[in-house]
Coordinates of C-alpha atoms in Angstrom, one line a residue:
Chain A
M1054 CA 42.6 -31.1 -13.7
I1055 CA 42.5 -27.9 -14.5
A1056 CA 45.6 -25.9 -15.4
V1057 CA 45.8 -22.6 -14.2
T1058 CA 46.9 -20.3 -16.5
E1059 CA 48.3 -16.8 -16.8
D1060 CA 45.1 -15.3 -18.1
M1061 CA 42.8 -16.9 -15.6
V1062 CA 45.2 -15.3 -13.0
R1063 CA 44.3 -11.8 -14.7
E1064 CA 40.6 -12.6 -14.9
I1065 CA 40.3 -13.2 -11.1
A1066 CA 42.2 -10.4 -10.3
Q1067 CA 40.2 -8.4 -12.5
A1068 CA 37.0 -9.6 -10.7
A1069 CA 38.6 -9.1 -7.4
A1070 CA 39.2 -5.8 -8.8
I1071 CA 43.0 -5.5 -7.7
T1072 CA 46.1 -5.0 -10.3
L1073 CA 49.0 -7.5 -9.8
T1074 CA 52.3 -6.9 -10.7
P1075 CA 54.0 -9.2 -13.3
E1076 CA 55.9 -10.8 -10.3
E1077 CA 52.7 -10.7 -8.3
T1078 CA 51.1 -12.7 -11.2
A1079 CA 54.0 -15.4 -11.5
H1080 CA 53.7 -16.2 -7.5
M1081 CA 49.7 -16.0 -7.7
L1082 CA 50.1 -18.6 -10.8
R1083 CA 52.1 -20.6 -8.5
D1084 CA 49.9 -20.3 -5.5
M1085 CA 46.5 -21.1 -7.0
Q1086 CA 48.1 -23.9 -9.0
E1087 CA 49.4 -25.5 -5.8
I1088 CA 45.5 -24.9 -4.6
V1089 CA 44.0 -26.7 -7.3
Q1090 CA 46.8 -29.8 -6.7
F1091 CA 45.6 -29.5 -3.1
V1092 CA 41.7 -29.7 -4.0
E1093 CA 42.5 -32.8 -6.5
R1094 CA 44.0 -34.8 -4.0
L1095 CA 40.6 -34.0 -1.9
K1096 CA 39.1 -35.7 -4.7
A1097 CA 40.3 -38.4 -4.0
V1098 CA 38.2 -39.3 -0.7
D1099 CA 35.2 -41.0 -1.5
T1100 CA 31.7 -38.7 -0.3
E1101 CA 29.2 -41.2 -1.6
G1102 CA 26.1 -40.4 1.0
V1103 CA 28.1 -37.9 2.6
Q1104 CA 25.8 -34.5 3.0
P1105 CA 27.8 -31.7 1.7
T1106 CA 29.3 -29.3 4.5
I1107 CA 28.1 -25.8 4.5
H1108 CA 29.9 -24.6 7.2
P1109 CA 32.7 -26.4 9.5
V1110 CA 31.3 -25.0 12.7
A1111 CA 27.4 -27.0 14.0
L1112 CA 25.8 -24.0 15.3
V1113 CA 22.2 -23.6 15.5
L1114 CA 21.8 -19.6 13.9
A1115 CA 20.5 -18.1 16.6
M1116 CA 18.0 -14.9 15.4
R1117 CA 17.3 -11.3 16.7
D1118 CA 13.7 -9.9 17.4
D1119 CA 12.8 -7.0 15.5
V1120 CA 13.3 -4.6 18.0
P1121 CA 15.0 -1.1 16.7
A1122 CA 17.6 -0.2 18.7
Q1123 CA 19.4 3.3 20.0
G1124 CA 20.6 4.7 16.7
H1125 CA 24.4 5.2 16.3
P1126 CA 25.7 9.1 16.6
R1127 CA 25.7 10.0 12.3
E1128 CA 28.3 12.5 12.8
A1129 CA 30.7 9.8 14.9
L1130 CA 30.3 7.2 11.5
L1131 CA 30.8 9.9 9.1
A1132 CA 33.9 11.4 11.0
L1133 CA 35.7 8.0 10.4
A1134 CA 35.2 8.2 6.3
P1135 CA 37.6 9.7 4.2
D1136 CA 35.2 12.3 3.2
A1137 CA 31.6 13.2 3.9
E1138 CA 29.2 15.9 3.4
G1139 CA 25.8 16.7 4.4
G1140 CA 25.2 14.0 6.5
Y1141 CA 26.1 11.8 3.2
F1142 CA 29.5 9.9 2.8
R1143 CA 31.1 11.2 -0.5
V1144 CA 33.0 9.2 -3.2
P1145 CA 34.9 9.9 -5.9
S1146 CA 31.9 10.1 -9.1
V1147 CA 30.7 7.0 -10.4
L1148 CA 28.6 9.1 -13.1
G1149 CA 29.6 7.7 -16.8
E1150 CA 30.1 4.4 -15.5
Chain B
M717 CA 6.4 -12.9 -39.7
T718 CA 4.7 -12.8 -36.5
Y719 CA 6.8 -12.7 -33.7
E720 CA 5.6 -13.4 -30.0
T721 CA 6.8 -11.7 -26.9
V722 CA 8.2 -13.3 -24.1
V723 CA 8.6 -11.6 -20.5
G724 CA 9.8 -12.7 -17.3
L725 CA 9.8 -10.2 -14.4
E726 CA 12.4 -9.7 -11.2
V727 CA 10.7 -8.0 -8.8
H728 CA 12.2 -6.5 -5.5
V729 CA 10.1 -6.0 -2.5
E730 CA 10.9 -4.6 1.1
L731 CA 9.6 -6.2 4.0
A732 CA 8.0 -4.6 6.4
T733 CA 10.0 -5.3 9.6
K734 CA 10.9 -1.8 11.7
T735 CA 15.1 -3.2 11.7
K736 CA 17.2 -4.1 8.9
L737 CA 18.5 -7.8 7.8
F738 CA 21.1 -7.8 9.9
C739 CA 21.4 -5.1 12.3
E740 CA 18.9 -3.3 14.8
C741 CA 18.9 0.3 12.5
R742 CA 15.4 1.0 11.6
T743 CA 14.1 1.1 8.0
D744 CA 11.8 4.0 8.1
F745 CA 11.3 5.7 4.8
G746 CA 12.6 9.5 4.4
A747 CA 14.8 9.7 7.3
E748 CA 17.9 12.6 7.2
P749 CA 20.5 10.9 5.2
N750 CA 22.6 8.1 7.1
A751 CA 20.9 8.3 10.4
N752 CA 19.5 4.9 9.9
T753 CA 22.7 3.7 10.0
C754 CA 25.6 1.7 12.1
P755 CA 29.1 -0.2 12.1
I756 CA 27.4 -3.6 11.1
C757 CA 25.4 -1.8 7.9
L758 CA 28.2 0.4 7.2
A759 CA 30.5 -2.6 7.1
H760 CA 33.0 -1.5 9.8
P761 CA 35.9 -4.6 10.0
G762 CA 34.8 -7.0 13.2
T763 CA 31.5 -6.9 12.6
L764 CA 28.9 -9.5 12.7
P765 CA 25.6 -9.5 11.0
R766 CA 22.4 -10.8 13.4
L767 CA 19.4 -12.2 11.4
N768 CA 16.1 -10.3 11.8
E769 CA 13.5 -13.5 12.7
E770 CA 10.6 -11.1 11.4
A771 CA 12.4 -10.8 8.4
V772 CA 12.2 -14.4 7.4
A773 CA 8.8 -15.1 8.8
L774 CA 7.6 -12.3 6.4
A775 CA 9.6 -13.8 3.6
I776 CA 8.2 -17.2 4.1
K777 CA 4.4 -15.3 4.6
A778 CA 5.3 -13.9 1.0
A779 CA 6.3 -17.2 -0.1
L780 CA 3.1 -19.3 0.6
S781 CA 0.9 -16.7 -0.1
L782 CA 2.1 -17.1 -3.7
G783 CA 2.1 -20.8 -3.2
C784 CA 5.8 -21.7 -2.8
E785 CA 7.6 -24.7 -1.6
I786 CA 9.6 -23.6 1.4
T787 CA 13.1 -24.7 1.7
R788 CA 13.6 -26.5 4.9
E789 CA 17.5 -26.0 5.1
T790 CA 18.8 -22.9 3.6
K791 CA 21.6 -20.0 4.1
F792 CA 23.0 -16.8 3.1
D793 CA 25.6 -16.4 0.4
R794 CA 27.7 -13.4 -0.6
K795 CA 27.0 -11.8 -4.2
H796 CA 30.3 -9.9 -5.1
Y797 CA 30.4 -6.7 -7.0
F798 CA 31.9 -3.2 -6.3
Y799 CA 30.0 0.1 -6.1
P800 CA 30.1 2.3 -3.7
D801 CA 26.2 1.9 -2.5
L802 CA 27.5 -1.7 -1.1
P803 CA 30.0 -1.2 1.7
K804 CA 31.0 -4.4 2.2
A805 CA 31.5 -4.9 -1.4
Y806 CA 29.2 -8.2 -1.5
Q807 CA 25.7 -8.3 -0.8
M808 CA 24.1 -11.3 1.3
S809 CA 21.5 -12.8 -0.8
Q810 CA 20.5 -16.5 -1.2
F811 CA 22.1 -18.6 -4.1
D812 CA 21.4 -22.0 -4.6
R813 CA 18.8 -22.4 -1.4
P814 CA 15.7 -19.7 -2.0
I815 CA 13.7 -19.5 0.7
G816 CA 10.5 -20.1 -1.7
Q817 CA 10.9 -22.0 -4.9
N818 CA 8.1 -23.3 -7.5
G819 CA 5.3 -21.1 -7.1
F820 CA 2.4 -19.3 -9.0
V821 CA 0.5 -16.4 -9.8
E822 CA -3.1 -16.5 -11.5
I823 CA -3.8 -13.7 -13.7
E824 CA -6.8 -12.7 -16.3
V825 CA -6.7 -10.3 -19.3
D826 CA -9.3 -10.1 -21.6
G827 CA -11.2 -12.5 -19.5
E828 CA -8.5 -15.5 -20.4
K829 CA -6.9 -16.8 -16.9
K830 CA -3.2 -17.7 -17.1
R831 CA -1.1 -19.1 -14.1
I832 CA 2.2 -17.4 -14.1
R833 CA 4.9 -19.2 -12.4
I834 CA 7.3 -18.1 -10.3
E835 CA 10.7 -20.1 -10.0
R836 CA 12.2 -18.4 -7.1
L837 CA 11.5 -16.1 -3.8
H838 CA 14.9 -15.1 -1.7
L839 CA 15.6 -13.3 1.0
E840 CA 18.5 -10.7 0.7
E841 CA 19.9 -7.1 1.6
D842 CA 19.0 -4.0 0.0
A843 CA 21.8 -1.5 -1.1
G844 CA 22.6 2.3 -0.4
K845 CA 21.2 5.1 -2.1
L846 CA 23.6 7.7 -4.4
V847 CA 23.3 11.2 -5.4
H848 CA 25.3 12.2 -8.0
T849 CA 26.9 15.9 -8.1
P850 CA 29.3 17.7 -9.7
A851 CA 31.2 17.2 -6.8
G852 CA 31.2 13.1 -6.6
T853 CA 29.2 10.6 -5.2
L854 CA 27.0 11.0 -2.8
V855 CA 26.0 7.7 -0.1
D856 CA 22.9 7.3 1.4
F857 CA 23.1 4.3 3.5
N858 CA 19.9 4.5 5.3
R859 CA 18.1 1.8 2.9
G860 CA 21.5 -0.7 3.1
G861 CA 20.7 -3.5 4.7
V862 CA 16.7 -3.5 4.9
P863 CA 15.3 -6.7 4.1
L864 CA 14.1 -7.3 0.5
I865 CA 12.7 -10.3 -1.4
E866 CA 13.2 -11.0 -4.8
I867 CA 10.7 -12.7 -6.7
V868 CA 11.6 -14.1 -10.2
S869 CA 8.9 -15.1 -12.9
A870 CA 9.7 -18.1 -15.0
P871 CA 9.0 -16.5 -18.8
D872 CA 5.5 -17.1 -18.9
L873 CA 4.6 -13.6 -19.7
R874 CA 3.1 -12.9 -23.2
S875 CA 2.8 -8.9 -23.5
G876 CA 3.4 -6.1 -21.5
K877 CA -0.5 -6.0 -20.8
E878 CA 0.1 -9.2 -19.1
A879 CA 3.1 -8.3 -17.0
R880 CA 1.3 -5.7 -15.9
A881 CA -1.3 -7.9 -14.7
Y882 CA 0.9 -9.7 -13.0
L883 CA 2.4 -7.1 -11.3
E884 CA -0.7 -5.7 -10.3
K885 CA -1.8 -9.6 -8.4
L886 CA 1.9 -9.9 -7.1
R887 CA 1.4 -6.1 -5.3
A888 CA -1.8 -7.1 -4.1
I889 CA -1.2 -10.6 -2.6
L890 CA 1.6 -9.4 -0.9
A891 CA -0.3 -6.0 0.7
Y892 CA -3.1 -8.0 1.6
A893 CA -0.5 -10.7 3.2
G894 CA 0.8 -7.7 5.4
V895 CA 4.7 -7.9 4.1
S896 CA 5.2 -5.3 2.8
D897 CA 3.5 -2.0 1.9
V898 CA 4.9 -2.3 -2.0
R899 CA 4.7 1.6 -2.8
M900 CA 6.5 1.7 -6.3
E901 CA 6.7 5.1 -5.9
E902 CA 8.8 4.9 -2.8
G903 CA 10.7 2.4 -4.5
S904 CA 9.3 -0.3 -2.0
L905 CA 8.2 -2.7 -4.8
R906 CA 11.0 -2.3 -8.2
C907 CA 10.6 -4.2 -11.0
D908 CA 12.9 -5.1 -13.9
A909 CA 12.1 -6.9 -17.0
N910 CA 13.9 -9.6 -19.2
V911 CA 12.3 -8.9 -22.9
S912 CA 12.7 -11.4 -25.9
V913 CA 11.0 -12.0 -29.1
R914 CA 10.6 -15.2 -31.3
P915 CA 8.6 -16.3 -34.5
L916 CA 5.2 -17.5 -33.2
G917 CA 5.7 -21.0 -33.1
E918 CA 9.7 -21.0 -32.0
T919 CA 10.4 -23.1 -28.7
R920 CA 13.5 -21.8 -28.5
F921 CA 14.0 -18.1 -26.7
G922 CA 15.5 -15.2 -28.7
T923 CA 18.1 -13.2 -27.2
K924 CA 17.1 -10.8 -24.4
T925 CA 17.3 -7.7 -22.7
E926 CA 17.0 -6.3 -19.2
I927 CA 14.8 -3.6 -19.0
K928 CA 15.4 -1.1 -15.7
N929 CA 14.0 2.3 -14.5
M930 CA 10.1 1.4 -14.5
N931 CA 8.6 3.4 -11.8
S932 CA 5.1 2.4 -12.5
L933 CA 2.5 0.0 -13.3
S934 CA 1.8 1.5 -16.8
S935 CA 5.9 2.4 -17.1
V936 CA 6.0 -1.5 -16.7
E937 CA 3.2 -1.8 -19.4
K938 CA 5.0 0.6 -22.1
A939 CA 8.5 0.1 -21.6
I940 CA 8.1 -3.9 -22.5
E941 CA 5.3 -2.9 -25.2
Y942 CA 8.1 -0.5 -26.9
E943 CA 11.0 -3.1 -26.5
A944 CA 9.2 -5.6 -28.3
A945 CA 8.2 -3.6 -30.8
R946 CA 11.8 -2.6 -30.9
Q947 CA 13.6 -5.8 -31.4
V948 CA 10.8 -6.8 -34.2
E949 CA 11.6 -4.1 -35.5
V950 CA 15.8 -4.7 -35.6
L951 CA 15.1 -8.3 -36.9
A952 CA 12.7 -7.8 -39.6
Q953 CA 15.7 -5.2 -40.9
G954 CA 18.0 -8.1 -41.0
G955 CA 19.7 -7.6 -37.5
T956 CA 20.3 -9.1 -34.4
I957 CA 19.4 -8.0 -30.8
R958 CA 22.6 -7.5 -28.4
Q959 CA 22.0 -9.0 -25.1
E960 CA 22.0 -5.4 -23.2
T961 CA 20.7 -3.9 -20.1
R962 CA 18.1 -1.3 -21.2
R963 CA 16.8 1.7 -18.9
F964 CA 12.9 3.2 -19.9
D965 CA 13.1 6.8 -20.4
E966 CA 9.6 7.9 -18.9
A967 CA 9.2 11.0 -20.6
R968 CA 10.1 10.0 -24.3
R969 CA 8.9 6.4 -23.7
V970 CA 11.6 4.2 -25.1
T971 CA 14.1 2.5 -23.9
V972 CA 17.9 3.3 -24.1
A973 CA 20.9 1.4 -23.9
M974 CA 22.7 1.1 -20.6
R975 CA 25.8 -1.2 -21.2
A976 CA 26.3 -4.2 -23.0
K977 CA 25.8 -7.7 -20.9
E978 CA 28.1 -9.7 -23.2
T979 CA 29.2 -12.0 -20.9
A980 CA 27.5 -12.8 -17.7
A981 CA 28.4 -11.2 -14.8
D982 CA 30.6 -13.1 -12.3
Y983 CA 29.2 -12.7 -8.9
R984 CA 31.2 -15.3 -7.2
Y985 CA 28.7 -16.4 -5.2
F986 CA 29.8 -19.1 -1.9
P987 CA 28.1 -19.6 1.3
D988 CA 28.8 -16.4 4.1
P989 CA 31.3 -17.8 6.3
D990 CA 29.6 -15.1 9.0
M991 CA 26.5 -16.8 9.0
V992 CA 25.6 -20.5 9.7
P993 CA 22.8 -22.1 7.8
F994 CA 19.7 -22.4 9.5
T995 CA 16.7 -24.7 9.6
I996 CA 13.0 -23.4 9.2
P997 CA 11.1 -26.0 11.2
E998 CA 7.8 -27.2 10.4
A999 CA 5.9 -25.8 13.1
W1000 CA 7.0 -22.4 12.4
I1001 CA 5.7 -23.1 8.3
D1002 CA 2.6 -24.1 10.0
E1003 CA 2.3 -21.6 12.7
I1004 CA 3.0 -18.5 9.6
R1005 CA 0.5 -20.1 7.4
A1006 CA -2.3 -20.2 9.6
S1007 CA -1.6 -16.5 10.2
I1008 CA -2.2 -15.7 6.2
P1009 CA -5.0 -13.6 6.2
E1010 CA -7.7 -13.6 3.4
L1011 CA -6.0 -12.5 0.1
P1012 CA -7.3 -11.3 -3.2
D1013 CA -8.9 -14.4 -4.9
E1014 CA -10.6 -15.1 -1.5
R1015 CA -11.9 -11.9 -1.3
R1016 CA -13.0 -11.4 -4.6
G1017 CA -15.1 -14.4 -4.4
R1018 CA -16.5 -12.9 -1.2
Y1019 CA -18.0 -10.2 -2.9
I1020 CA -19.4 -12.0 -6.1
E1021 CA -20.8 -14.7 -3.8
Q1022 CA -22.4 -12.8 -0.6
W1023 CA -22.6 -9.3 -1.5
G1024 CA -23.7 -10.0 -5.3
L1025 CA -21.2 -8.1 -7.3
S1026 CA -20.2 -8.7 -10.7
P1027 CA -16.9 -10.6 -11.3
Y1028 CA -15.5 -7.4 -13.1
D1029 CA -16.6 -5.5 -9.9
A1030 CA -15.1 -7.6 -7.4
G1031 CA -11.9 -7.8 -9.3
V1032 CA -11.5 -3.8 -9.2
L1033 CA -12.7 -3.5 -6.1
T1034 CA -10.1 -5.9 -4.6
L1035 CA -7.2 -5.1 -6.8
E1036 CA -5.7 -2.8 -3.7
K1037 CA -6.0 -3.8 -0.4
D1038 CA -6.6 -0.2 0.7
V1039 CA -9.3 0.4 -1.7
S1040 CA -10.9 -2.8 -0.6
D1041 CA -10.4 -2.1 3.1
F1042 CA -12.2 1.1 2.9
F1043 CA -15.1 -0.4 0.9
E1044 CA -15.5 -2.7 3.5
A1045 CA -15.7 -0.4 6.1
T1046 CA -18.1 1.8 4.2
V1047 CA -20.5 -1.1 3.8
A1048 CA -20.0 -2.3 7.6
A1049 CA -20.6 1.6 8.6
G1050 CA -24.1 0.7 7.2
G1051 CA -25.8 1.3 3.6
D1052 CA -26.9 -0.8 0.5
V1053 CA -23.6 -2.7 -0.8
K1054 CA -24.4 -2.4 -4.6
T1055 CA -24.8 1.8 -3.8
I1056 CA -21.4 1.5 -2.0
A1057 CA -19.8 -0.2 -4.5
N1058 CA -21.3 2.0 -7.5
W1059 CA -19.7 4.9 -5.5
M1060 CA -16.7 3.3 -5.0
M1061 CA -16.1 2.4 -8.7
V1062 CA -17.2 5.9 -10.3
E1063 CA -16.7 8.7 -8.1
V1064 CA -14.5 7.3 -5.6
L1065 CA -11.7 5.3 -7.9
G1066 CA -12.9 7.9 -10.4
Y1067 CA -11.5 10.9 -8.3
L1068 CA -8.4 9.1 -7.1
N1069 CA -7.3 8.3 -11.0
K1070 CA -7.9 12.1 -12.0
H1071 CA -6.0 13.1 -9.3
Q1072 CA -3.3 10.7 -9.0
K1073 CA -3.9 10.3 -5.7
T1074 CA -4.3 6.8 -3.3
I1075 CA -7.3 6.2 -1.1
R1076 CA -4.7 6.9 1.9
D1077 CA -3.9 10.7 0.3
V1078 CA -7.9 11.9 1.0
P1079 CA -9.0 12.4 4.1
M1080 CA -13.0 11.2 3.2
T1081 CA -13.4 8.2 6.1
P1082 CA -15.6 5.0 5.1
A1083 CA -17.9 6.5 7.9
H1084 CA -19.0 9.7 5.4
L1085 CA -19.1 7.9 2.3
A1086 CA -21.7 6.1 4.1
Q1087 CA -23.4 8.5 5.2
L1088 CA -23.5 9.9 1.9
V1089 CA -25.5 7.0 0.5
R1090 CA -28.2 7.0 3.7
L1091 CA -28.7 10.7 2.8
I1092 CA -29.5 9.6 -0.6
E1093 CA -31.3 7.1 0.5
D1094 CA -33.6 8.4 2.8
G1095 CA -34.3 11.3 0.3
T1096 CA -32.6 13.9 2.2
I1097 CA -30.1 15.0 -0.8
S1098 CA -30.5 14.2 -4.6
G1099 CA -28.1 11.7 -6.4
R1100 CA -27.2 15.3 -8.2
I1101 CA -26.6 17.1 -5.4
A1102 CA -24.6 13.9 -4.0
K1103 CA -21.8 14.7 -6.6
T1104 CA -21.3 18.0 -5.2
V1105 CA -21.4 17.0 -1.7
F1106 CA -18.9 14.0 -2.6
Q1107 CA -16.3 16.8 -4.6
E1108 CA -16.4 18.6 -1.2
M1109 CA -15.9 15.7 1.2
I1110 CA -13.4 13.8 -0.3
E1111 CA -11.2 17.3 -0.7
S1112 CA -12.0 18.9 2.8
G1113 CA -12.8 15.3 5.1
A1114 CA -16.0 17.4 6.0
D1115 CA -19.1 15.2 7.0
P1116 CA -21.6 14.9 4.2
K1117 CA -24.2 16.1 7.0
S1118 CA -22.0 19.5 7.5
I1119 CA -21.6 19.9 3.8
V1120 CA -25.5 19.9 3.3
E1121 CA -26.4 22.1 5.6
A1122 CA -23.4 24.7 5.7
K1123 CA -24.8 24.8 1.9
G1124 CA -28.4 24.6 2.2
L1125 CA -28.1 21.6 -0.5
L1126 CA -30.9 19.7 1.5
Q1127 CA -33.6 18.3 -1.0
I1128 CA -36.9 19.9 -1.0
Q1129 CA -39.4 17.8 0.4
D1130 CA -42.3 20.0 0.9
V1131 CA -45.1 19.1 -1.4
S1132 CA -46.8 22.8 -1.1
L1133 CA -43.9 25.0 -1.5
L1134 CA -43.0 22.1 -4.7
E1135 CA -46.8 22.9 -6.0
E1136 CA -45.9 26.9 -6.1
V1137 CA -43.0 26.4 -8.2
V1138 CA -44.9 23.5 -10.2
S1139 CA -47.8 25.5 -11.3
R1140 CA -45.4 28.7 -11.6
V1141 CA -43.5 26.5 -14.6
V1142 CA -46.8 25.0 -15.9
E1143 CA -47.9 28.5 -16.6
A1144 CA -44.8 29.7 -18.1
H1145 CA -44.5 26.6 -20.6
P1146 CA -48.1 26.3 -22.4
Q1147 CA -46.4 24.8 -25.3
S1148 CA -44.5 22.1 -23.4
V1149 CA -48.1 21.4 -21.3
A1150 CA -49.9 21.3 -24.8
D1151 CA -47.5 18.8 -26.5
Y1152 CA -47.8 16.8 -23.3
L1153 CA -51.8 16.9 -23.3
A1154 CA -51.4 15.9 -27.3
G1155 CA -49.6 12.6 -26.2
K1156 CA -45.5 13.9 -26.0
E1157 CA -44.2 12.2 -23.2
R1158 CA -41.1 13.7 -23.6
A1159 CA -42.2 17.3 -22.8
L1160 CA -42.8 16.0 -19.1
G1161 CA -39.2 15.6 -19.3
H1162 CA -38.5 19.5 -20.2
L1163 CA -40.9 20.2 -17.6
V1164 CA -39.3 18.2 -14.6
G1165 CA -36.1 20.0 -16.1
Q1166 CA -37.5 23.4 -15.6
V1167 CA -38.9 22.8 -12.2
M1168 CA -35.2 21.3 -10.9
K1169 CA -33.8 24.9 -12.5
E1170 CA -36.0 26.7 -10.5
T1171 CA -35.0 24.8 -7.7
K1172 CA -31.1 25.1 -8.2
G1173 CA -31.3 20.8 -8.2
K1174 CA -32.8 20.6 -4.4
A1175 CA -36.2 19.2 -5.4
N1176 CA -36.9 15.5 -4.7
P1177 CA -37.6 14.4 -8.2
K1178 CA -39.8 12.1 -7.8
L1179 CA -41.8 14.3 -6.0
V1180 CA -41.7 16.8 -8.6
N1181 CA -42.8 14.2 -11.3
D1182 CA -45.9 13.7 -9.3
L1183 CA -47.1 16.8 -8.9
L1184 CA -46.1 17.7 -12.4
Q1185 CA -48.2 14.9 -13.3
K1186 CA -50.7 15.6 -10.9
A1187 CA -51.3 19.1 -12.0
L1188 CA -51.0 18.1 -16.0
E1189 CA -53.6 15.6 -15.4
A1190 CA -55.7 18.2 -13.8
K1191 CA -55.5 20.6 -16.8
R1192 CA -56.6 17.7 -19.2
A1193 CA -59.5 17.4 -17.0
D1194 CA -60.6 21.1 -17.6
H1195 CA -59.9 20.9 -21.2
A1196 CA -61.9 17.6 -21.3
G1197 CA -64.8 19.4 -19.2
P1198 CA -67.9 20.9 -20.3

């Protein structure tokens, strides 16, 4: 069984771009350990010859025709953003990445 | 030590759909910033993707044109990364079930044929575009959600030249198949290269670097050649290659380190729960396969067999679909195929290359080029005058007949008029005449040149030649006479 460590929690938090307090990290550690234990229990099920499930809902995907729709009012969409200028959305500078 | 260059290319191609991959926004290039956006491609909470059937069809068509196997049961996966050009903070892509797998492209470099394997071809959405300003980063999502295919080659390429040949061929196949307009300058075809070197004979790969920002075919070739030479130099000095992403600096023709890639990025792929997996029916694949038009290799073969062009000429004329289509339309408009091929190769491609233009940028039509060739064939204008007419025709789009009339370039066919000029020239150049009569055949050429000069190049050269010979032989008869 995979042992979840605090380092692992921190790595995952970093990949998800979230900051955790020490209390939150401890909490996450407990949660994630429980998840891993749950998966361990599932592993006991015999899946020999069973196709992997990609999606739990057995639906047939409906596709759409390639026909443009009436455009959305740009100003209304821009107005929903915290900052916009000259038709662009504006975000904090990402130069010097 | 001799090193071998190893290259694999990742090519992104925008598909020629009218709408985006998951929403009904238009895909037009050059629209006002964010004019082609909606709550779906801006990732508003609660919106759901609706897959564009045409995008899937074009991806299948591309895959079949490149000899790929089609994955019958496929799906979309989320690829996660954080950057302002990606509003959902994940890109809808395909991870373990790409639409196409195990294809190939045949290339020919320095007369040697080679098969370059394609590992995978998958469908994904494009990201938005960033504009960096001192007052922050501006984001335009018009491109965000536009359908792309990513085509990943095996590390089968061994030089910048081979990489270029592969890219040219790939571009041609996709253009002929009609799946994309494949314009590198507009970004509808983009290419990244994975480059490494290893001692000749070594079977393991060296550490690779990834090269970005190559905006033309020649940049791809130059960037790879530079990067391979750089790596060999580092190794020769006892250094090691760092796994990193490098940017090609077009102006300085060098690659520059952008960021280290010490650990493989963790994109946390997982199947997109907003979309169910889907099956590509056999009948759909058959239907798409039947719709694939003539591809470049077939067309090249046809030029060789049907029209008797040399393999080299046929290759040059089929490399770009637009050029090849123009050539065919010219032939269809009438005229000798080989003469037209020659005009295409020398004058048309020469002009486009010199002015860095594409055939779409010039106002000349195939009918005009055919007309020009016929004007030469029927003796209305000389081949030399035709070049002057051509320059004007390709620049202004005027038809060659009008240019010839407007500029008074009609070839002089009038025998009596030319006889006058010929006798004038013969009188004015006694030395050349004497030389000719003394058996120096070259003197005739000089006299023909003089007549052409007097007539400003408009005289029919064959006629001039005949008339001059007649006049000179008459002189000989005079000399020999009593």
